[in-house]
Coordinates of C-alpha atoms and ligand atoms in Angstrom, one line a residue:
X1 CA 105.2 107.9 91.5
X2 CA 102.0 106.5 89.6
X3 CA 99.2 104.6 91.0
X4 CA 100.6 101.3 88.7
X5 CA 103.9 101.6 91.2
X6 CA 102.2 101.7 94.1
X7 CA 100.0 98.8 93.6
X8 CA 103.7 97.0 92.7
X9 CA 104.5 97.4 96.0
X10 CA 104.9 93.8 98.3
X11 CA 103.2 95.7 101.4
X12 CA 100.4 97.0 99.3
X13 CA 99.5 93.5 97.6
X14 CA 99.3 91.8 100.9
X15 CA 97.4 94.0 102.7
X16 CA 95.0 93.9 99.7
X17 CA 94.7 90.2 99.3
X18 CA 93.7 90.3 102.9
X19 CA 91.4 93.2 103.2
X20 CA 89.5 91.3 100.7
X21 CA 89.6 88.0 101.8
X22 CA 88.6 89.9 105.2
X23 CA 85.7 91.7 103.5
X24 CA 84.6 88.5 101.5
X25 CA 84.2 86.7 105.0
X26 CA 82.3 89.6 106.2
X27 CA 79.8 89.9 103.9
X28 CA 79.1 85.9 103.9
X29 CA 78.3 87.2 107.8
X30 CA 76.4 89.7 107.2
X31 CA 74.6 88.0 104.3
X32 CA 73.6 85.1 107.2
X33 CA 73.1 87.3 109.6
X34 CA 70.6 89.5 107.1
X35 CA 69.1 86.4 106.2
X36 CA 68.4 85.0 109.3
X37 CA 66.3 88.1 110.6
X38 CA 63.9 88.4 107.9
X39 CA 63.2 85.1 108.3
X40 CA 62.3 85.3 111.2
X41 CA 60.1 88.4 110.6
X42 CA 58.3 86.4 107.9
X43 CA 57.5 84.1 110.8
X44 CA 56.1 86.6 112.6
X45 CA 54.3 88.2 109.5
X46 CA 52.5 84.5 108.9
X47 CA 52.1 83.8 112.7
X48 CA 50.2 87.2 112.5
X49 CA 48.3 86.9 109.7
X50 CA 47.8 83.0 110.8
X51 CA 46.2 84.3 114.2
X52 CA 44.2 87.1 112.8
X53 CA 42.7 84.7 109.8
X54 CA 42.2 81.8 112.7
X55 CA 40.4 84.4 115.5
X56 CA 37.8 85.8 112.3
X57 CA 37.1 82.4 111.0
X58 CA 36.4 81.1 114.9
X59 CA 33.7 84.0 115.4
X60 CA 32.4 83.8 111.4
X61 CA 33.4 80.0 109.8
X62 CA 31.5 81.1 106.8
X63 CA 33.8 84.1 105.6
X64 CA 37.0 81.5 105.3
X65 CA 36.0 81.8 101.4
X66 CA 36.5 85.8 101.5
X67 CA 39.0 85.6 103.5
X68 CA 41.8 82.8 102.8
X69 CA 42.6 84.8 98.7
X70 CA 44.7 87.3 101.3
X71 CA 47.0 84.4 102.0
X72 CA 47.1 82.7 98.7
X73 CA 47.2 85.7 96.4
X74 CA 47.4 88.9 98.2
X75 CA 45.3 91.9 99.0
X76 CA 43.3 94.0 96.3
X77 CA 43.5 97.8 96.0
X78 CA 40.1 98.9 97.5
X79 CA 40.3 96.2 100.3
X80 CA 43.7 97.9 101.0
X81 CA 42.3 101.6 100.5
X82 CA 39.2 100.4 102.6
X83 CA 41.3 99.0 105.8
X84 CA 44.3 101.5 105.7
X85 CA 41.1 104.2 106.4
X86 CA 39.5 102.3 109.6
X87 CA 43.1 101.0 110.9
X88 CA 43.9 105.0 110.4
X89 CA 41.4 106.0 113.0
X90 CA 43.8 103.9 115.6
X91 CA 47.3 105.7 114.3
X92 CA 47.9 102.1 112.6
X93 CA 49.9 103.5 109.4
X94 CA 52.3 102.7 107.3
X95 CA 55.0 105.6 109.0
X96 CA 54.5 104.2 112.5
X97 CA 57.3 104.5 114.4
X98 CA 59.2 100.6 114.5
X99 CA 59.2 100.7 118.6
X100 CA 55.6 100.9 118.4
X101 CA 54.9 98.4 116.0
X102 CA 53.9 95.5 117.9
X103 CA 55.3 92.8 115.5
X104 CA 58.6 94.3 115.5
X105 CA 58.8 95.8 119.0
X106 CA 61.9 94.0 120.8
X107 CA 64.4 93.2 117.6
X108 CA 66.1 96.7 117.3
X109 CA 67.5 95.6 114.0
X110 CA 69.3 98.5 113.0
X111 CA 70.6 99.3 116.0
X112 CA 72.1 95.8 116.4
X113 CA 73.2 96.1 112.5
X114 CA 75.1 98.9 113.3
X115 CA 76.3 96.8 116.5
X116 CA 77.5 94.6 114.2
X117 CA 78.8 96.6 111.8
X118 CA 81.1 98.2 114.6
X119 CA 82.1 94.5 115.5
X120 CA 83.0 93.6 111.9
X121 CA 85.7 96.5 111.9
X122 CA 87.7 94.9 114.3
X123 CA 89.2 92.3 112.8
X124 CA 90.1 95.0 109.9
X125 CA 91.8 97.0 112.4
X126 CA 93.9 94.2 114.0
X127 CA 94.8 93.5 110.3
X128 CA 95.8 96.7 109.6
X129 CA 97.9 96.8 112.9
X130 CA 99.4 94.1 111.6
X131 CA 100.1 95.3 108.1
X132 CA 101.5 98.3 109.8
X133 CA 103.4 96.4 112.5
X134 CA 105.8 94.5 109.1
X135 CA 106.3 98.4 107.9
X136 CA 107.9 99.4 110.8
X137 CA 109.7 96.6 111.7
X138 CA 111.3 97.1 108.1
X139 CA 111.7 101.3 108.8
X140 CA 113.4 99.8 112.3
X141 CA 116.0 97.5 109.7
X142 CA 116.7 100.6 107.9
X143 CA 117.5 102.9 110.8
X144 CA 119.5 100.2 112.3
X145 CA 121.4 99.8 109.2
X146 CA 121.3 103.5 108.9
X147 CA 123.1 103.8 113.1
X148 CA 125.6 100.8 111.5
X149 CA 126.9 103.2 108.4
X150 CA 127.0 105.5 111.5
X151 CA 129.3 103.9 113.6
X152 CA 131.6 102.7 110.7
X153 CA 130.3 99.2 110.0
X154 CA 129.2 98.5 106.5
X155 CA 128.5 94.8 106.0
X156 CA 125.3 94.8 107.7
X157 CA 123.5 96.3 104.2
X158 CA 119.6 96.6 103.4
X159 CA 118.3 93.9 101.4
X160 CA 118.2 94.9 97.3
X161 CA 116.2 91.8 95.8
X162 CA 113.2 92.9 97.4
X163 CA 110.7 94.0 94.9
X164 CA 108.7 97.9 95.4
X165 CA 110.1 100.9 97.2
X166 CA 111.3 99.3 100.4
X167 CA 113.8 97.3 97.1
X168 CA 114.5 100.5 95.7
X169 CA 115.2 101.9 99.1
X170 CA 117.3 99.0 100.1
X171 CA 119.4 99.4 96.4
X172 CA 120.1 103.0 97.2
X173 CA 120.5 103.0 100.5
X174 CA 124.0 100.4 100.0
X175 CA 124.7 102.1 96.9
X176 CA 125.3 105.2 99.3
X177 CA 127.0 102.9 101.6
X178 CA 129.6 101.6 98.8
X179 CA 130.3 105.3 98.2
X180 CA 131.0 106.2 101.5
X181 CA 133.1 102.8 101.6
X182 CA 134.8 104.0 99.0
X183 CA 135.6 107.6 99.6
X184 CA 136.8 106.1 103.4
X185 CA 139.1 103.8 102.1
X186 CA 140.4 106.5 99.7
X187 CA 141.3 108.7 102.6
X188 CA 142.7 106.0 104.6
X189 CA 145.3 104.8 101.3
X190 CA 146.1 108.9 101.0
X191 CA 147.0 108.6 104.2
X192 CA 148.8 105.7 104.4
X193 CA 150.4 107.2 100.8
X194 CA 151.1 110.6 102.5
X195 CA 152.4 108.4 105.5
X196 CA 155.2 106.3 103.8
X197 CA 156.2 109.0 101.3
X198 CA 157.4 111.1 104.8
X199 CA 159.2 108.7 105.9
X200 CA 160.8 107.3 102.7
X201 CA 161.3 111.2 102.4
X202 CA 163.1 111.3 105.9
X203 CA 165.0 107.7 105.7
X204 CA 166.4 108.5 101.8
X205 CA 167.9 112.3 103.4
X206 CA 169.0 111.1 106.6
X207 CA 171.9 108.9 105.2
X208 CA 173.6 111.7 103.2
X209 CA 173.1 114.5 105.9
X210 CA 174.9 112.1 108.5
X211 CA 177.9 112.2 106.3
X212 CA 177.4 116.2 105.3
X213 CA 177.7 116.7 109.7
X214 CA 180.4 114.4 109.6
X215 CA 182.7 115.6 107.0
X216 CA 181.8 119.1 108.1
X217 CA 182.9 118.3 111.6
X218 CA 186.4 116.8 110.6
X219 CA 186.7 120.2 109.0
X220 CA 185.9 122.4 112.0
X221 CA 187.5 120.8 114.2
X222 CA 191.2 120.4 112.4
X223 CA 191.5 124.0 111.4
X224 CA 195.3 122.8 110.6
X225 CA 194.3 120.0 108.2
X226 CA 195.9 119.1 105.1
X227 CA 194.8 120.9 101.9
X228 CA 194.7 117.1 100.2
X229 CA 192.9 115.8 102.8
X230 CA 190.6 118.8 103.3
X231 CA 189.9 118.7 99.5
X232 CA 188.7 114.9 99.8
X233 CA 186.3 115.9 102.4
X234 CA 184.5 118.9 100.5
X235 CA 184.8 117.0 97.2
X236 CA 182.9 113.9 99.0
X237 CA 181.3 116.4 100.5
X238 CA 179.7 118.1 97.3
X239 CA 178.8 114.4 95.6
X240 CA 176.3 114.0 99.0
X241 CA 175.2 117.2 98.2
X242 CA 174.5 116.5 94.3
X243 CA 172.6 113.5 95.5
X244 CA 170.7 115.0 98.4
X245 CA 169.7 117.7 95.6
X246 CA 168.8 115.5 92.8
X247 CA 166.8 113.4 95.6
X248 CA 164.9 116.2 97.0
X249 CA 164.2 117.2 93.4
X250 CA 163.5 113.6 92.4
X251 CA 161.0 113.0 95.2
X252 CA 159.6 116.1 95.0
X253 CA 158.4 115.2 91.3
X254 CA 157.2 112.0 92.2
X255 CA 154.9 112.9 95.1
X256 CA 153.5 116.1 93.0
X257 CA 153.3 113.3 90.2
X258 CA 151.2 110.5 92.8
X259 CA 149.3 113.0 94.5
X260 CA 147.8 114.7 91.6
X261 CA 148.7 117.6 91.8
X262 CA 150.2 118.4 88.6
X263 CA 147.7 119.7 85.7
X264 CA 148.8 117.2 82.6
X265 CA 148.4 119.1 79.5
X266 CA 146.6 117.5 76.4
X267 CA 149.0 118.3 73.6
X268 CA 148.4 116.6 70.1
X269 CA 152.2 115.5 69.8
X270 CA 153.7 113.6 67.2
X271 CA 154.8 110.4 68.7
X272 CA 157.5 109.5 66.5
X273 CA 158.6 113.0 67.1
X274 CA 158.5 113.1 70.8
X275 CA 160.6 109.6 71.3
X276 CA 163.3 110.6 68.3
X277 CA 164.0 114.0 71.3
X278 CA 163.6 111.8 74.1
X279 CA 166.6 109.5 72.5
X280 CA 169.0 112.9 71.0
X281 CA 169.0 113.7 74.8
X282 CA 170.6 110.8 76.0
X283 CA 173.0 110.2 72.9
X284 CA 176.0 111.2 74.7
X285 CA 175.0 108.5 77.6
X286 CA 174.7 105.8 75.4
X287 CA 177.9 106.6 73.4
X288 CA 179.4 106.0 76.3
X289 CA 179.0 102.3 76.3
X290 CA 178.7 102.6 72.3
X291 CA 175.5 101.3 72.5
X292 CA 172.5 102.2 69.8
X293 CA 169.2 103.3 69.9
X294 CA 166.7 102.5 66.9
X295 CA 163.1 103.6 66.5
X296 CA 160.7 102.0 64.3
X297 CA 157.3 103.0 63.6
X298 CA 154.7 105.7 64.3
X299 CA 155.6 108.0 61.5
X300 CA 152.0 108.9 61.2
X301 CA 150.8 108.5 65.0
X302 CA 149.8 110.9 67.6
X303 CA 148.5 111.3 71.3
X304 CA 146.8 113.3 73.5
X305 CA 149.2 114.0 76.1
X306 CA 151.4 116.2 78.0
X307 CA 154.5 116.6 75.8
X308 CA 157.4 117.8 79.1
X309 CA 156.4 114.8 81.2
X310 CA 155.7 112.1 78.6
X311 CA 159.8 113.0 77.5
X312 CA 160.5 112.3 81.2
X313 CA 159.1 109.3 81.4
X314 CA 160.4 107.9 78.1
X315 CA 163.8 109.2 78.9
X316 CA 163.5 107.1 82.3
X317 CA 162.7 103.9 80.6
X318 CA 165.5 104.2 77.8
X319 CA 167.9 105.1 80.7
X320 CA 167.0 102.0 82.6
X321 CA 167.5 100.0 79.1
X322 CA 170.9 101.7 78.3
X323 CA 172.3 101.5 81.9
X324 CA 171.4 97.6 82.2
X325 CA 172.3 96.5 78.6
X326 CA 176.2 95.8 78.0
X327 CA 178.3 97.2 75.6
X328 CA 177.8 97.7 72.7
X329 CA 174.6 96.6 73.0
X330 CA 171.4 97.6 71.3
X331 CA 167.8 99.1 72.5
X332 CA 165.4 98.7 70.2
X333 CA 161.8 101.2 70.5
X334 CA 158.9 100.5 68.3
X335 CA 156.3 102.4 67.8
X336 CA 152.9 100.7 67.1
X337 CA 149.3 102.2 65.9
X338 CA 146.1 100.8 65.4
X339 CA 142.4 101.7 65.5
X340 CA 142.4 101.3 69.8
X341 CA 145.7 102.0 70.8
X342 CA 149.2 103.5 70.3
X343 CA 151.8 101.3 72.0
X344 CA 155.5 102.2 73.0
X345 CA 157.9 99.0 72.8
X346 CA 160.8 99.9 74.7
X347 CA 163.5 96.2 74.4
X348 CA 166.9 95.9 75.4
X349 CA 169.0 93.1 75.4
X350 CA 170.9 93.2 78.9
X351 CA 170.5 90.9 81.9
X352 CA 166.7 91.1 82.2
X353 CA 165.0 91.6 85.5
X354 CA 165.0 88.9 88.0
X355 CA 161.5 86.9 88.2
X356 CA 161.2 87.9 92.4
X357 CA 161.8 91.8 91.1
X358 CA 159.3 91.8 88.1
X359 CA 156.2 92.6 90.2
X360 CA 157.6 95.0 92.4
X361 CA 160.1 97.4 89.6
X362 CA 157.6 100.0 89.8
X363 CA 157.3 100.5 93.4
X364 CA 158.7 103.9 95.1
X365 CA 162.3 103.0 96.4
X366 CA 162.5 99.7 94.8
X367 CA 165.6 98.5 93.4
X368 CA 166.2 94.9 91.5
X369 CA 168.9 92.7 92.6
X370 CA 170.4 93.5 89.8
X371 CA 170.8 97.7 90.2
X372 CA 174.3 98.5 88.8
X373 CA 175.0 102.7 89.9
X374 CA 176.4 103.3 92.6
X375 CA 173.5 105.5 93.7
X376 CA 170.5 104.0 92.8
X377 CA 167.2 104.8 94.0
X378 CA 164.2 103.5 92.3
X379 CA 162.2 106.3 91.6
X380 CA 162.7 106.6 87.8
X381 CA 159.9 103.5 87.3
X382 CA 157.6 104.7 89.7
X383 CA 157.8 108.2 88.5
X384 CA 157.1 106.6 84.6
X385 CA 154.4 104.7 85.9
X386 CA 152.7 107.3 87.8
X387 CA 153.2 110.0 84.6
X388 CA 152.0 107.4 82.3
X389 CA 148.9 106.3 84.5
X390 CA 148.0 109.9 85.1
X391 CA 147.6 110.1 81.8
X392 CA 145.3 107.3 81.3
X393 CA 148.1 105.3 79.9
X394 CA 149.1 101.5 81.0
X395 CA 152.5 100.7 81.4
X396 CA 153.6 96.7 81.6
X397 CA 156.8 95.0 81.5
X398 CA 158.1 91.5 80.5
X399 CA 161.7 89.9 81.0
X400 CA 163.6 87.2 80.6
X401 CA 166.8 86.9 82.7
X402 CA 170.0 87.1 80.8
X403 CA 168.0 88.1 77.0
X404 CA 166.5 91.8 78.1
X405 CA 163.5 93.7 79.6
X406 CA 160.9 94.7 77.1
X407 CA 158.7 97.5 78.7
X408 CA 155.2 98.1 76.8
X409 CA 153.1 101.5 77.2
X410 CA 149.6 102.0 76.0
X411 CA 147.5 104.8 75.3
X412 CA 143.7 104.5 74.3
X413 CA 142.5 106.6 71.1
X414 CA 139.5 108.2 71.9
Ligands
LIG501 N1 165.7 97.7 81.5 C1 166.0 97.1 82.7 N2 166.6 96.0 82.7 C2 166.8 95.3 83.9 N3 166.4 95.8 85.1 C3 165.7 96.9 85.1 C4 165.4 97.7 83.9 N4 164.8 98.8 84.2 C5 164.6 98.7 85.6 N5 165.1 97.6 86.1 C6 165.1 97.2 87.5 O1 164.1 98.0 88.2 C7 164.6 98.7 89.3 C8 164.0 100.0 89.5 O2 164.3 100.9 88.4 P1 164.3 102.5 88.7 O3 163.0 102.8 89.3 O4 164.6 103.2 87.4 O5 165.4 102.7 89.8 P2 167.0 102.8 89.6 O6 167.2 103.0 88.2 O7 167.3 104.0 90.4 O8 167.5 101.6 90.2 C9 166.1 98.8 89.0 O9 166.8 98.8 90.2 C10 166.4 97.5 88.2 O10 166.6 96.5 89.1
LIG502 MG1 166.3 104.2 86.7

């Protein structure tokens, strides 16, 4: 830090406009105090002077003409040389010690200047105490603040307007604190994420096992049963065990999917190329209901993704279009390019999604009103969400009842 930083500082400028103002008052004192002594030792030089002249001119009146120049203009050089020789004879010299100069004997001047030197510093010191005192009390805010990211509580943050290093301080100190925030929070939602998903997990395979114990019950226990009636039990049997293994697998996708854990691939794919598979695959699905598929677009486009899962997630969307438009009806995809983004336009024309199910479709475990199998679970969108947002993709979806659901997916060029 430089010496043009420090002299930013709040604490510094104060306690330098004071220390000066203090120092400004001192030496008006000391100036006074100066002045007034040697005025008073010019008194005593001219009462001296004024007694020696008067006690001559009492005992010889007629040398007051030799005498009174020494007042008026000063002393020559051999009147000097002459007297500084007799007055030597009586140790009267220029080096005699202050205490025994009579004229100055009883003042002690530079012992009382020192004195008052000394006495001067004090109200410097109780400044400084003072100037000291406002530092700690702000190192006391910080610790405090510092106890309350301790003990959880994050509102009470340092103060970031404030200009210097206690600002700079106060800015990093609660950008620390966000962070912590943050990462807190993001433990407590895995948690909560990790929390629900167990028992989604337990409520979704509890309802098929129940019937697996039951039927395999009515089978232990009537050893003489029917072959018709034993053959409805192991065939219903078998379609809770389908589900319970396309759940488990299902799930078992998703939460690898939501927690991260699976390593997307960057591919360069061709988009147009990657859909046109995605719709071969579930031809024979939408023959069923003769329905069509077109694509338009994105002969030329590409993205930076993982080729398996993006098929997956298309595939769930075009399912979801197929199974909820009628016969015979028609899902349209377009493919869309410009200098951003590549979007996926994914339209059918069935019955829509109701406006109370729009914001929640892509929940785990959340069917419409509107959900037409016989199994349905409401995974697919939030698996398709959770692929496409792993992949830095935004998915979105618009609908109006009774004319179709029109599902949008974007991916940023970069
Ligand atoms: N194309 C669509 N048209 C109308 N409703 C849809 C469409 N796609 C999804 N939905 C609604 O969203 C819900 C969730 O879909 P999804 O997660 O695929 O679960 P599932 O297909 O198992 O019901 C569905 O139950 C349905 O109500
Ligand atoms: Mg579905």
């Amino acid at each position: 830090m430089n010496m043009i930083e420090v002299l930013r500082n709040p604490e510094w400028k104060s306690i330098a406009v004071k220390v000066l103002a203090l120092q400004v008052l001192l030496s008006l004192l000391m100036f006074f105090y100066m002045h007034h002594q040697v005025e008073s030792i010019n008194t005593t030089i001219v009462n001296q002077n004024t007694a020696l002249i008067g006690h001559l001119l009492m005992k010889e009146p007629g040398l007051e003409n030799e005498v009174i120049h020494f007042i008026t203009q000063g002393a020559k050089a051999d009147e000097l040389a002459e007297g500084k020789r007799i007055l030597a004879q009586y140790g009267y010299q220029g080096d005699i010690p202050i205490e025994n100069q009579p004229v100055l004997s009883g003042r002690s001047l530079p012992l009382k200047t020192a004195a008052q030197v000394l006495l001067l510093l004090i109200p410097l010191m109780l400044l400084l105490l003072w100037e000291y005192r406002k530092l700690f009390d702000k190192i006391r805010t910080i610790s405090y603040a510092a106890e309350q990211v301790v003990e959880n509580q994050f509102d009470n943050l340092l103060p970031e307007n404030e200009e210097g290093e206690f600002g700079s301080l106060g800015r990093s100190f609660n950008a620390m604190a966000g962070r912590l925030t943050n990462s807190l929070e993001q433990l407590r939602q895995e948690k909560a994420f990790l929390r629900n998903l167990l028992s989604d997990i337990s409520h979704q395979l509890k309802t098929p096992l129940a019937s697996l114990i039951v039927f395999n019950e009515n089978l232990l226990s009537d050893p003489g049963m029917e072959k018709e009636m034993r053959m409805t039990f192991l065939e219903r049997s078998r379609q809770q065990l389908d589900r319970m293994e396309w759940l488990i697998v299902s799930l078992l996708k998703l939460a690898r999917v939501e927690a991260g854990a699976i390593g997307f691939c960057k591919e360069r794919i061709r988009l147009r190329e990657l859909m046109e598979s995605a719709v071969y695959s579930l031809r024979t699905v939408a023959e069923q209901k003769r329905q069509t598929i077109t694509i338009r677009g994105g002969e030329n486009a590409f993205l930076q993704a993982d080729e398996e899962w993006l098929k997956e997630a298309f595939m769930n969307l075009i399912k979801n279009a197929l199974e909820h438009t009628p016969q015979e009806g028609e899902v349209r995809i377009k493919l869309e390019e410009n200098a951003l983004f590549n979007t996926i336009v994914i339209r059918d024309t069935g019955e829509g999604i109701h406006p109370d199910d729009l914001p929640h479709i892509f929940k785990r475990f959340y069917r419409g009103k509107n959900h037409n199998k016989p199994h349905s679970l409401g995974i697919g969108l939030a698996l398709t969400k959770s692929i496409i947002e792993e992949q830095n993709g935004i998915i979105t979806v618009e609908s109006v009842p009774r004319e179709g659901a029109t599902f949008r997916i974007s991916f940023f060029k970069r």
